[in-house]
XYZ file of C-alpha atoms in Angstrom:
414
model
C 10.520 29.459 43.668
C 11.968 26.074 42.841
C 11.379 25.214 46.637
C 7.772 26.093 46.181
C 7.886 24.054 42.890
C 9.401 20.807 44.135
C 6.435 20.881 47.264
C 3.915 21.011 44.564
C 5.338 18.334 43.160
C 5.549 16.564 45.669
C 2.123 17.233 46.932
C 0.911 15.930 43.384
C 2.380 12.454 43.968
C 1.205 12.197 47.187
C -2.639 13.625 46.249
C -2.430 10.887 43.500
C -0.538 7.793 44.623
C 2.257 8.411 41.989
C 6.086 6.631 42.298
C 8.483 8.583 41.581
C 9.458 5.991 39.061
C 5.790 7.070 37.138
C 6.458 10.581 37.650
C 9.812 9.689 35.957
C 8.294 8.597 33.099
C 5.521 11.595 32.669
C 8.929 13.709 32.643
C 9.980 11.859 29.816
C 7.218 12.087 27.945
C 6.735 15.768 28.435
C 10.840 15.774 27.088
C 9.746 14.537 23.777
C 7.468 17.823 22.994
C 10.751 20.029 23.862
C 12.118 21.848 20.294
C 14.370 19.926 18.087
C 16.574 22.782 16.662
C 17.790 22.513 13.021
C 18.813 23.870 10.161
C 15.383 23.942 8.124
C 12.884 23.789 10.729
C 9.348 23.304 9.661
C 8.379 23.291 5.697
C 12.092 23.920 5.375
C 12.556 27.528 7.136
C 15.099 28.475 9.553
C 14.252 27.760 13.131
C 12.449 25.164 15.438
C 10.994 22.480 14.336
C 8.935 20.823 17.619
C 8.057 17.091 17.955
C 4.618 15.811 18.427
C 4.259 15.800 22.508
C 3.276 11.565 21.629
C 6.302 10.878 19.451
C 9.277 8.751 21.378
C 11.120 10.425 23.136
C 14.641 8.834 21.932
C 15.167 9.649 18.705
C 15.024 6.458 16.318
C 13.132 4.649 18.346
C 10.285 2.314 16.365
C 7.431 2.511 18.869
C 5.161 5.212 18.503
C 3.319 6.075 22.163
C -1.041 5.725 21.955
C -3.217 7.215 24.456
C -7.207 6.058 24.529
C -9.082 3.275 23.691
C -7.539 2.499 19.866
C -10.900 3.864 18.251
C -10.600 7.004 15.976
C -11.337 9.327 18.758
C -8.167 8.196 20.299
C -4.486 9.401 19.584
C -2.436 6.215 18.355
C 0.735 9.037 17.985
C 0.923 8.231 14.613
C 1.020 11.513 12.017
C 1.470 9.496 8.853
C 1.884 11.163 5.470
C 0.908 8.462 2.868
C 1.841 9.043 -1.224
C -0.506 7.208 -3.015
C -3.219 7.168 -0.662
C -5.853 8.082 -3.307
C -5.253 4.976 -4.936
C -6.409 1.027 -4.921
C -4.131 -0.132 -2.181
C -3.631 3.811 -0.237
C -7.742 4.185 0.978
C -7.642 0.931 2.920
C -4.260 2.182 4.647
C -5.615 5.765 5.246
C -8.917 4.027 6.153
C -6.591 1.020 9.034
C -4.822 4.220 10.361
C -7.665 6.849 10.706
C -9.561 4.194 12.930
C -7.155 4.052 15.378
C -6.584 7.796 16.167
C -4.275 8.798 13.633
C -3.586 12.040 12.129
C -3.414 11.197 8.455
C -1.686 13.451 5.424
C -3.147 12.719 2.094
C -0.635 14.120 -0.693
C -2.809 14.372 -3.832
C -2.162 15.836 -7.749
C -4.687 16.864 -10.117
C -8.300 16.083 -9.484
C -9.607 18.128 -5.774
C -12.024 15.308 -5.582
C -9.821 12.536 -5.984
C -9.485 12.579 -1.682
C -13.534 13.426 -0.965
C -13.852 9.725 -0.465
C -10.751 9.595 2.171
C -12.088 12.303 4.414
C -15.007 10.141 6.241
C -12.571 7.496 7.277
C -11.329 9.799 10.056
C -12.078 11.708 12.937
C -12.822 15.176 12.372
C -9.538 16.912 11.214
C -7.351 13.495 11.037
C -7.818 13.410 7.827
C -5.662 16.441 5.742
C -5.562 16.451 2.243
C -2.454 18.548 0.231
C -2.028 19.266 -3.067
C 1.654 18.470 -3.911
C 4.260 17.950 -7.305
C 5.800 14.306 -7.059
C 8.710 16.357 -8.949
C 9.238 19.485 -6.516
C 11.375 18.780 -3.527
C 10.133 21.776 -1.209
C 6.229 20.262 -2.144
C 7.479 16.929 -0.818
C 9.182 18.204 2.292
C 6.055 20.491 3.476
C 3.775 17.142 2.391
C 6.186 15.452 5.622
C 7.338 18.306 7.701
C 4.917 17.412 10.780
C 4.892 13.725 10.201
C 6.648 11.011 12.284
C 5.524 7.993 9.451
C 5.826 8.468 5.669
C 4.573 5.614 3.689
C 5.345 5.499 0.230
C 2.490 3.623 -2.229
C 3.475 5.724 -4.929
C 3.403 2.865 -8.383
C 2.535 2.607 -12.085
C 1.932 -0.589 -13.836
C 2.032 1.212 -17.614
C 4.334 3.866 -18.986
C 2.313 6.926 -20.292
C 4.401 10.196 -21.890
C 4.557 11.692 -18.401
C 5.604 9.464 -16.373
C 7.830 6.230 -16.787
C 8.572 2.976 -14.611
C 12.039 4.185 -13.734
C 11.036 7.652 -12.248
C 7.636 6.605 -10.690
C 9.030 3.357 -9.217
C 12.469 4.319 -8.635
C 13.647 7.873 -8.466
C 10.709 9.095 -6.771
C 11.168 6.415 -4.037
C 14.804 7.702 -3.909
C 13.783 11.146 -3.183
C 10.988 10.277 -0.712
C 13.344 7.991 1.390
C 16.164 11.157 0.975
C 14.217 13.659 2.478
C 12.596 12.080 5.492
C 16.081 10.931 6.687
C 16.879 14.561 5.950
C 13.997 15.759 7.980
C 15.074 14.154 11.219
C 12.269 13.437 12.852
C 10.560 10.516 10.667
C 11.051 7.353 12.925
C 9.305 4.873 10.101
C 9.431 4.612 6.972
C 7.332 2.208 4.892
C 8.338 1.199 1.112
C 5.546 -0.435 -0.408
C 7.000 -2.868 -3.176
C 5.720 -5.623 -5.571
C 6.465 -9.521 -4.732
C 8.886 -10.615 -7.074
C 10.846 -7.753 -7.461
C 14.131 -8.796 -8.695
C 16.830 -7.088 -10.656
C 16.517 -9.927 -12.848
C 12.548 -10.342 -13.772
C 11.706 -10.300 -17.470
C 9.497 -7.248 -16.298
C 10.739 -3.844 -16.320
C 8.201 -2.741 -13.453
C 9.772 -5.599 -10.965
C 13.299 -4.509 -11.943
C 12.475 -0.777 -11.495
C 10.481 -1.475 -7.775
C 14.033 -3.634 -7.204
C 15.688 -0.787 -7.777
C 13.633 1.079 -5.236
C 13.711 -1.144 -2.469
C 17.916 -0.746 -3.076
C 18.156 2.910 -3.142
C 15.245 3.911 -0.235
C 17.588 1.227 2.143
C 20.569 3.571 0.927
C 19.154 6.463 2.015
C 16.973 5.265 4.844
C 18.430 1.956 6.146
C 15.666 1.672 9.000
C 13.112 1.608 6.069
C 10.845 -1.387 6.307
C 9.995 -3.244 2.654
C 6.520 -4.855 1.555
C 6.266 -6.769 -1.157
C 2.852 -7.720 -1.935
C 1.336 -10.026 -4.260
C -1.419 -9.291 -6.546
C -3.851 -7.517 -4.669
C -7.760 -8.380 -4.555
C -10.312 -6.367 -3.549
C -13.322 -4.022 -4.642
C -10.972 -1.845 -7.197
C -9.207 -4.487 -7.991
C -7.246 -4.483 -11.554
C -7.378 -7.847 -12.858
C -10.398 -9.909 -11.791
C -12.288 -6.290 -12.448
C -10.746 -6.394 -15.815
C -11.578 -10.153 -16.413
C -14.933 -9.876 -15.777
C -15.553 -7.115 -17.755
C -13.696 -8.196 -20.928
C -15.921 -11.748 -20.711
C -18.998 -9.841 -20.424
C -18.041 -8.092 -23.167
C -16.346 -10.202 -25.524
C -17.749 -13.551 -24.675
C -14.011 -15.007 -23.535
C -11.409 -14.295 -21.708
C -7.936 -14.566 -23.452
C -5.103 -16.888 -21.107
C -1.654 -16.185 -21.476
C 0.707 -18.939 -21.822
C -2.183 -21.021 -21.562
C -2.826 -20.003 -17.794
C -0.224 -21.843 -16.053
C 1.829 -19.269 -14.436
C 1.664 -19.886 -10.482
C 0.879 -16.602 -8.303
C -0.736 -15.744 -4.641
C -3.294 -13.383 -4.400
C -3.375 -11.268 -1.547
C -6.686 -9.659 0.056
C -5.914 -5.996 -0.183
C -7.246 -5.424 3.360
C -4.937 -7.767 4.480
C -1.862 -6.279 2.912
C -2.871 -2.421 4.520
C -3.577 -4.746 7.918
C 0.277 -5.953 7.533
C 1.172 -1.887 7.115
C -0.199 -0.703 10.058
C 0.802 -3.588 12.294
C 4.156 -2.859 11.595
C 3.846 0.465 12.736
C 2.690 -0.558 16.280
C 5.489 -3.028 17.093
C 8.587 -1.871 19.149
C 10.905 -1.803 16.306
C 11.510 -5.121 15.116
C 10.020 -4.840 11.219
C 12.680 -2.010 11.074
C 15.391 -2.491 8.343
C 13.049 -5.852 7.019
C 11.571 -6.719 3.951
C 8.287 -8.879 4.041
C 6.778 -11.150 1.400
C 2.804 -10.401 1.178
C 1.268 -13.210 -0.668
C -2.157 -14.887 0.209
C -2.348 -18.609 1.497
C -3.241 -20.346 -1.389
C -1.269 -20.914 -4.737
C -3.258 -20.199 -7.968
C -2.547 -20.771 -11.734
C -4.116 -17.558 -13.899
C -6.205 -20.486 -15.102
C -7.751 -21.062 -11.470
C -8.229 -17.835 -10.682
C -10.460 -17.407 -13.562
C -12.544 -20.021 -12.656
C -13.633 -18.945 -10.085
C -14.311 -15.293 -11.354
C -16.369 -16.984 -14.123
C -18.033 -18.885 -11.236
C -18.537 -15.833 -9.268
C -20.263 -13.875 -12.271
C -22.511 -16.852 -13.202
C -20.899 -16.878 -16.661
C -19.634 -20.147 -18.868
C -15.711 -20.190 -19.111
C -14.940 -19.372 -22.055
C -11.279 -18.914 -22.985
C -8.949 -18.690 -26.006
C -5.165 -19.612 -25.223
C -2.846 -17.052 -26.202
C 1.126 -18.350 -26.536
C 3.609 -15.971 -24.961
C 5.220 -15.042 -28.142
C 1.861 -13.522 -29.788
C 0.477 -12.110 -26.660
C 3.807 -10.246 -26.472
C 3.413 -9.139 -30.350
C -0.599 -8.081 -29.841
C 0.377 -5.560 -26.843
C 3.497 -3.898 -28.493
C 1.412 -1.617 -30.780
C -0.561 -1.014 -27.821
C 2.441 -0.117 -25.690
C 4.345 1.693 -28.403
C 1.107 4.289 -28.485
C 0.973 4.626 -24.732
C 4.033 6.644 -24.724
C 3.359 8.967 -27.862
C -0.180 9.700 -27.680
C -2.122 12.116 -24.883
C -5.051 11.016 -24.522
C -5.930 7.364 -22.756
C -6.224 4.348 -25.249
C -9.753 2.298 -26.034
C -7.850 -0.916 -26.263
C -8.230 -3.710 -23.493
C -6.491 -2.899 -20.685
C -5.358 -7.056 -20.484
C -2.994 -6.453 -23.233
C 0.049 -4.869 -20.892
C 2.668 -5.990 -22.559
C 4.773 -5.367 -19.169
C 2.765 -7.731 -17.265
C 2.408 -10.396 -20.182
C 6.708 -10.858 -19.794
C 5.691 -10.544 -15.754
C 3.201 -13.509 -16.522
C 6.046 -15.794 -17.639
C 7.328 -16.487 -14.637
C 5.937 -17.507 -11.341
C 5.477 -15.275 -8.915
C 5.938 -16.955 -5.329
C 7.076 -16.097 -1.643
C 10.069 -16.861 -0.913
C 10.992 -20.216 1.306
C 12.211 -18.158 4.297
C 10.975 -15.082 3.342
C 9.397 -12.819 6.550
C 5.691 -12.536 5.770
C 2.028 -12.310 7.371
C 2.848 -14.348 9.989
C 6.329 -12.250 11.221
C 3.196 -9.488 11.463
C 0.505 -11.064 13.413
C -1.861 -11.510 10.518
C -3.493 -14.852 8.959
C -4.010 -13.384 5.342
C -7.881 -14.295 3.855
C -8.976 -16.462 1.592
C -10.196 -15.467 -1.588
C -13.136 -17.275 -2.129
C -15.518 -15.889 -0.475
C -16.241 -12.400 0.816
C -12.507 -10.749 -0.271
C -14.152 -11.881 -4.380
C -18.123 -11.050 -3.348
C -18.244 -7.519 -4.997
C -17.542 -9.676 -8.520
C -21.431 -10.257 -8.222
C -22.185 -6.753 -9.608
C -20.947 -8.081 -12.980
C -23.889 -11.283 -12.960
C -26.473 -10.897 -15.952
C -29.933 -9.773 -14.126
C -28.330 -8.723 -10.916
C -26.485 -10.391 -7.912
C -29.387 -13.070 -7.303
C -30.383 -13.812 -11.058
C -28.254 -14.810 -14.116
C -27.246 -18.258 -15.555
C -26.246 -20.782 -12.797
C -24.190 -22.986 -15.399
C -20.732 -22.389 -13.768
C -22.138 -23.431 -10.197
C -23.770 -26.787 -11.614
C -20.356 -27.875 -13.518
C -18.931 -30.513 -11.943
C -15.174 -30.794 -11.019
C -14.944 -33.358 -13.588
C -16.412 -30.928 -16.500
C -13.372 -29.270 -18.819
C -14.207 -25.755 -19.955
C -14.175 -25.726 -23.803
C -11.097 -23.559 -24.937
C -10.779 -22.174 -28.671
């Protein structure tokens, strides 16, 4: 029998023109499908637990084998569970992976419909939603038992009674980073952070995502960190915000007078940066990146040119620090006692007023876009074009007194 095998083999190479060093290398690749005994198996049971046949072969190795011609129909060898997907920043990764072959796992809580909008950006099947418990271990380890990738873009930028910075930010990150280095066969790991993270920031978020980056390199050392700025985009949270407290209120409050520095980041830009770092050989492994956009802003300049966007007249009244702080802290004092959400402004975070007293910068040497391949957006421009739903009359009517302002003209402040 094994003579009869090795003449078929042979036979094969010489029917197809193969070298043996090509036939070598189909062996290995056939290796990686074999079963990887351990003690829990799949979803945790005793038994065998078998690898993706397009996973690498050595264990630990960053570069995940593709197969086709990159479009969704194609198998990049990517099965990625993301946390988070359902929100601002998690459709445009789902939506970067699914187009280039990639079986996708959507953890979701609450809401059945809050995926429906995730399913079309795949190929038929890629795309597999599961209804999980951030707080159950065994729902987290079946969310991850056939994946290779787990990216984690699991955040909250308030405190409610359920859920706090430090567990959202920080022990949940712990956990996540826990059990895929427990489950043995997750070769990259993604933590998605903030930019300015810092044990020190005036801003409990920043010092809780700090905290996260610190323990998921504990526990996963080969983890890769991204810290991205604040993020632009269609579902955006602050120029979204803006424009719909001006249209409503006639103004626009600036904190500390506007003059806090910051770099806006497309969002597509930032889930761009994700996935690239997926498809290297290895090298983003064990680094953190800085995500900020290529241009510097002041909150002040960045409302410009909303207000120039929506067609409206800047108006703005200049709020100190100190009584910004003091108008949010009823509002942030309710958050965490009452159960129901709160009519007031959604501008008045109190955590992101202390985050506003700072700038928030990359770093000098920092690894960032560029490390990745990517030349980040502008923002003026199509990244800030969906800010024309907000323009009195529709996107092609409405007051044009913001676009004949000169650069010389000072908007009148209260």
């Amino acid at each position: 029998m094994q003579a009869a095998a090795a003449a078929a083999r042979r036979h094969l190479l010489d029917q197809h023109h193969l070298s043996p060093a090509s036939s070598a290398a189909i062996a290995a690749f056939r290796s990686a499908a074999q079963p990887a005994l351990g003690p829990q198996g799949l979803g945790g049971a005793d038994g065998a637990r078998y690898m993706s046949a397009r996973a690498p072969a050595v264990k630990g190795a960053g570069h995940l084998v593709r197969k086709g011609t990159g479009g969704r129909s194609s198998v990049s060898g990517i099965v990625a569970t993301v946390f988070g997907a359902t929100g601002f920043l998690g459709r445009y990764v789902v939506q970067q992976l699914a187009k280039m072959g990639s079986q996708v796992l959507v953890p979701f809580r609450g809401c059945e419909d809050s995926h429906r909008h995730l399913k079309l950006m795949g190929d038929l099947g890629q795309i597999v939603p599961m209804n999980y418990n951030p707080r159950d271990v065994n729902s987290i380890k079946t969310a991850v038992a056939k994946s290779n990738v787990v990216i984690n873009l699991i955040g909250r930028e308030y405190e409610t009674r359920n859920y706090g910075f430090e567990e959202v930010n920080h022990q949940m990150a712990e956990q996540l980073a826990m059990i895929s280095k427990e489950h043995g066969g997750i070769v990259r790991f993604i933590q998605v952070s903030s930019l300015g993270a810092s044990a020190s920031s005036p801003s409990r978020l920043l010092r809780a995502k700090a905290a996260g980056e610190e323990s998921v390199l504990k526990e996963f050392p080969e983890a890769t960190i991204m810290r991205p700025a604040t993020l632009i985009g269609t579902e955006d949270r602050i120029l979204n915000r803006w424009a719909m407290y001006a249209k409503n209120w006639g103004f626009l409050p600036l904190f500390g007078g506007g003059s806090t520095k910051f770099q806006p980041v497309y969002v597509v830009d930032v889930a761009a940066a994700i996935v690239n770092s997926l498809k290297d050989d290895g090298t983003s492994m064990g680094k953190t990146y800085e995500l900020g956009g290529p241009d510097i802003y002041t909150v002040h300049d960045l409302a410009e040119m909303m207000f120039e966007t929506i067609r409206e007249y800047p108006r703005y009244v200049n709020l100190p620090f100190p009584i910004a702080k003091a108008m949010a802290s009823p509002r942030e004092m309710l958050l965490n006692k009452v159960p129901f959400p709160l009519p007031t402004p959604s501008i008045f975070n109190l955590d992101q007023i202390k985050a506003l007293t700072v700038d928030n910068l990359v770093s000098e040497n920092a690894l960032s876009f560029a490390d990745l391949e990517i030349k980040p957006h502008k923002l003026k421009g199509y990244p800030t074009e969906f800010l024309v739903c907000y323009r009195k009359g529709g996107p092609s009517f409405g007051s044009t007194v913001s676009e004949k302002m000169g650069s010389a003209d000072v908007a009148p402040r209260f």
